[in-house]
XYZ file of C-alpha atoms in Angstrom:
333
model
C 117.732 -14.583 176.556
C 117.345 -13.741 180.257
C 120.265 -12.021 181.872
C 122.966 -14.149 180.274
C 125.703 -12.166 178.588
C 125.204 -14.254 175.484
C 123.431 -14.114 172.131
C 122.228 -17.521 170.998
C 121.772 -18.307 167.334
C 118.864 -20.757 167.506
C 119.604 -22.175 164.057
C 123.082 -23.551 164.409
C 123.649 -23.503 168.139
C 126.634 -21.175 168.023
C 127.008 -18.767 170.903
C 128.288 -15.202 170.378
C 129.464 -13.282 173.425
C 127.838 -9.882 173.722
C 129.438 -6.798 175.201
C 128.771 -5.474 178.687
C 127.243 -2.385 177.114
C 124.797 -4.536 175.168
C 123.851 -6.375 178.371
C 123.224 -3.118 180.231
C 120.972 -1.882 177.442
C 119.047 -5.164 177.397
C 118.498 -5.160 181.163
C 117.667 -1.482 181.478
C 115.351 -1.454 178.489
C 113.702 -4.734 179.467
C 114.254 -5.998 175.970
C 112.680 -9.379 175.376
C 113.901 -10.022 171.847
C 116.915 -8.639 170.012
C 118.556 -9.436 166.724
C 121.632 -7.738 165.302
C 122.567 -8.133 161.649
C 125.946 -6.905 160.431
C 125.800 -4.725 157.332
C 128.563 -6.183 155.198
C 129.999 -4.617 152.077
C 133.014 -6.037 150.258
C 133.771 -8.325 153.223
C 133.817 -5.413 155.662
C 131.265 -4.599 158.353
C 130.104 -1.041 157.770
C 127.317 -1.025 160.361
C 124.881 -3.038 162.486
C 121.141 -3.420 161.866
C 119.598 -3.713 165.337
C 116.012 -4.995 165.829
C 114.449 -5.449 169.274
C 111.133 -5.987 171.080
C 110.109 -4.554 174.466
C 106.701 -6.138 174.873
C 106.963 -9.827 174.277
C 109.315 -12.436 173.053
C 109.101 -12.832 169.285
C 109.758 -16.076 167.548
C 111.908 -15.486 164.465
C 112.153 -18.141 161.784
C 115.116 -18.887 159.591
C 113.223 -17.413 156.659
C 112.650 -14.229 158.659
C 116.354 -13.989 159.376
C 117.180 -14.503 155.712
C 114.775 -11.723 154.791
C 116.350 -9.463 157.385
C 119.809 -10.302 156.057
C 118.695 -9.404 152.536
C 117.205 -6.200 153.889
C 120.487 -5.502 155.647
C 122.348 -6.056 152.394
C 120.062 -3.559 150.702
C 120.714 -1.047 153.456
C 124.457 -1.654 153.104
C 124.154 -1.013 149.364
C 122.206 2.193 149.939
C 124.769 3.392 152.473
C 127.549 2.501 150.073
C 125.892 4.417 147.240
C 125.355 7.391 149.526
C 129.032 7.323 150.469
C 130.044 7.062 146.816
C 127.766 9.992 145.987
C 129.324 12.037 148.776
C 132.848 11.172 147.654
C 131.939 11.950 144.046
C 130.507 15.321 145.054
C 133.603 16.123 147.094
C 135.809 15.086 144.182
C 133.747 17.277 141.847
C 134.118 20.257 144.166
C 137.869 19.714 144.342
C 138.035 19.380 140.551
C 135.949 22.553 140.090
C 138.198 24.401 142.525
C 141.344 23.245 140.728
C 139.773 24.134 137.379
C 138.961 27.624 138.641
C 142.524 28.019 139.895
C 143.831 26.987 136.483
C 141.474 29.384 134.712
C 142.469 32.238 137.017
C 146.114 31.471 136.362
C 145.456 31.477 132.616
C 143.672 34.832 132.905
C 146.736 36.230 134.657
C 148.714 35.351 131.537
C 146.256 35.903 128.691
C 143.350 38.279 127.995
C 139.958 36.722 128.730
C 138.876 36.490 125.081
C 142.181 34.922 124.075
C 142.109 32.481 126.999
C 138.578 31.399 126.027
C 139.662 30.798 122.432
C 142.642 28.766 123.617
C 140.448 26.583 125.874
C 137.846 25.995 123.176
C 140.144 25.428 120.197
C 143.444 24.425 121.767
C 145.134 27.239 119.843
C 144.668 30.933 119.010
C 144.757 32.781 115.722
C 146.997 35.856 115.376
C 144.961 39.007 114.766
C 145.786 42.184 112.852
C 144.530 45.378 114.504
C 144.241 48.608 112.528
C 144.656 50.924 115.501
C 146.224 50.190 118.883
C 147.889 52.507 121.404
C 151.066 51.076 122.914
C 152.633 52.448 126.098
C 156.152 51.862 127.376
C 157.606 52.998 130.690
C 161.187 52.880 131.918
C 162.977 54.066 135.052
C 165.799 56.570 134.697
C 168.939 55.549 136.589
C 167.553 52.128 137.403
C 170.870 50.306 137.071
C 172.728 52.811 139.238
C 170.159 52.710 142.047
C 169.786 48.934 141.764
C 173.475 48.562 142.612
C 172.996 50.097 146.060
C 169.828 48.176 146.949
C 169.656 44.669 148.357
C 167.914 42.094 146.133
C 164.920 42.149 148.490
C 164.676 45.950 148.396
C 165.025 46.044 144.619
C 162.300 43.486 143.969
C 160.017 45.048 146.589
C 160.303 48.514 145.014
C 159.740 47.177 141.506
C 156.776 45.121 142.672
C 155.247 48.140 144.411
C 155.415 50.126 141.173
C 154.290 47.417 138.794
C 151.397 46.277 140.982
C 150.127 49.856 140.961
C 150.670 50.096 137.194
C 148.613 46.905 136.806
C 145.714 48.399 138.744
C 145.817 51.624 136.746
C 146.023 49.994 133.319
C 143.196 47.610 134.191
C 141.030 50.519 135.313
C 141.527 52.200 131.929
C 140.867 48.995 129.958
C 144.465 48.538 128.842
C 146.047 45.128 128.398
C 149.286 44.619 130.279
C 151.648 42.799 127.960
C 154.866 42.285 129.899
C 157.657 43.661 132.016
C 161.267 43.426 130.916
C 163.639 44.369 133.699
C 162.476 47.831 134.730
C 160.395 48.361 131.586
C 156.597 48.029 131.596
C 154.485 47.569 128.474
C 150.723 47.847 128.000
C 148.346 48.517 125.126
C 144.843 49.802 124.531
C 142.473 48.547 121.851
C 143.365 44.861 122.164
C 142.112 42.183 122.202
C 138.799 44.034 121.846
C 139.065 47.044 119.522
C 137.601 50.316 120.785
C 137.628 53.936 119.689
C 138.919 55.410 122.963
C 142.158 53.444 123.391
C 144.466 56.427 122.753
C 142.666 58.584 125.329
C 142.503 55.646 127.757
C 146.248 55.214 127.364
C 146.920 58.907 127.983
C 144.706 59.026 131.085
C 146.423 55.919 132.447
C 149.795 57.566 131.774
C 148.759 60.639 133.781
C 147.727 58.468 136.719
C 150.945 56.457 136.562
C 152.984 59.668 136.600
C 150.963 60.978 139.554
C 151.702 57.769 141.444
C 155.416 58.027 140.677
C 155.447 61.672 141.788
C 153.864 60.736 145.129
C 156.282 57.845 145.555
C 159.243 60.130 144.851
C 158.096 62.591 147.515
C 157.844 59.784 150.074
C 161.277 58.415 149.188
C 162.922 61.830 149.303
C 161.356 62.617 152.690
C 163.107 59.504 154.007
C 166.382 60.292 152.228
C 165.997 57.158 150.115
C 166.967 56.768 146.454
C 164.064 56.956 144.025
C 163.422 56.386 140.374
C 162.000 58.805 137.841
C 159.847 57.519 135.028
C 159.993 58.043 131.285
C 156.775 57.197 129.473
C 156.049 56.986 125.752
C 152.917 56.303 123.684
C 152.370 55.632 119.989
C 149.254 54.620 118.068
C 149.148 52.493 114.944
C 148.529 49.050 113.423
C 150.046 45.850 114.781
C 149.649 42.087 115.029
C 148.774 40.382 118.316
C 148.864 36.713 119.201
C 149.946 33.970 121.568
C 153.376 32.364 121.356
C 154.852 29.444 123.260
C 153.563 26.067 124.410
C 154.831 25.545 127.948
C 154.824 29.233 128.887
C 152.163 31.166 127.015
C 152.689 34.822 126.208
C 150.286 37.271 124.587
C 152.475 39.612 122.585
C 152.368 42.234 119.827
C 154.542 42.851 116.796
C 155.005 45.578 114.222
C 156.557 48.974 113.665
C 153.992 50.470 116.051
C 155.670 48.613 118.906
C 159.131 49.834 117.892
C 157.933 53.424 117.553
C 156.246 53.335 120.972
C 159.516 52.125 122.476
C 161.333 55.041 120.807
C 158.766 57.453 122.250
C 159.762 56.244 125.710
C 163.529 56.284 125.173
C 163.397 59.716 123.479
C 161.396 61.262 126.305
C 162.395 62.917 129.556
C 161.900 61.764 133.159
C 158.583 62.891 134.560
C 157.142 63.600 131.098
C 154.774 61.751 128.775
C 156.123 61.661 125.226
C 153.677 60.879 122.416
C 153.932 60.443 118.668
C 152.291 62.476 115.924
C 149.757 59.685 115.384
C 148.667 59.685 119.027
C 148.653 63.487 119.133
C 146.200 63.705 116.224
C 143.735 61.540 118.151
C 143.962 63.221 121.571
C 144.714 66.868 120.709
C 141.064 67.916 121.061
C 141.059 67.031 124.765
C 144.665 67.512 125.898
C 147.225 70.298 125.880
C 150.381 69.140 124.151
C 153.800 70.694 123.573
C 155.367 70.188 120.164
C 158.999 69.115 120.437
C 159.794 69.215 116.749
C 161.465 66.354 114.951
C 163.576 64.378 117.388
C 166.122 61.804 116.266
C 165.032 58.358 117.398
C 167.232 55.271 117.310
C 166.794 53.383 114.027
C 163.951 55.745 113.076
C 165.607 59.045 112.193
C 163.800 62.354 112.826
C 160.335 61.760 114.285
C 157.733 64.349 115.283
C 157.080 64.177 119.010
C 154.923 65.929 121.586
C 154.984 66.232 125.344
C 151.589 65.682 126.882
C 151.100 68.417 129.480
C 147.567 68.149 130.818
C 143.875 67.655 130.134
C 142.368 70.858 128.777
C 140.689 72.908 131.562
C 137.219 72.462 130.082
C 137.623 68.696 130.401
C 139.319 68.403 133.814
C 138.275 68.847 137.437
C 141.690 69.529 139.001
C 144.126 72.401 138.574
C 146.908 70.189 137.260
C 144.631 68.760 134.585
C 145.182 65.116 135.423
C 141.627 64.033 136.267
C 138.854 64.037 133.607
C 135.512 65.659 134.412
C 132.070 64.246 133.683
C 131.979 65.993 130.310
C 135.057 64.144 129.046
C 133.932 60.900 130.631
C 130.578 61.300 128.915
C 132.225 61.844 125.537
C 134.315 58.722 126.040
C 131.194 56.717 126.866
C 129.349 57.706 123.673
């Protein structure tokens, strides 16, 4: 090869011009023999197989070249497979990520057990529950205050409240069902039945009211309008299930739902109004105030109670809003 800036194919006499970089490498490395085989895949060069000798000039036969070409083709195939494997792995990771996003979105809409049933079966069966505690909240004077707020302020204030309600209800194992305007609805004892749902609901209600009290103090200190919250709870049987195809919704039906709504609308701002059924379950642990029979829309006279506090022997704070270890232990039994 000498110092000529040429590669000579000894089998067909064709001359291929090499690059200046190649020539520099040949001269500096004192290369005596060099052969470069393009790695071709689907009519495209994906690499170069470079073989060289530093000691002595090597005679390479046509058969040797053919073997090297076949070897190069094998290398090209291996590289191609490696690239396909890498692309497949990347595609799998993307698919897994998108699947996880979809599952997280589904879990934001449906309870975990219900979402699992929907994924496995493609549908869900409605379920009858013997005992569920349903909680409704509503803001007093919402419409009036909403009229003086900008759309951004209104949505921000609602979001602040409902995000906090979400955290509280989740902490007490309640299932958020929906918000309608300024109304918030959650339930305990679904989709997994448990024996503590009424107490869980009451404790969540106390914490929600404490949050609203703190928020009111902040708003008033800044001379800003604030909402007061009515909150009602009723316990009884109902049916739960998923409705819709394009927009799923986990919902509940039955007179228990209607009665819980009446507990809220028949209550007073800043108070927790509960039904006779809920009272009978929680009266051992909470101090309640009998209101008598109160007329409720479409229900007639209904016995109602205001929930005042956790009994002193079961609370750690003076206001009776936080359960002590004794009550927590009883709930865990």
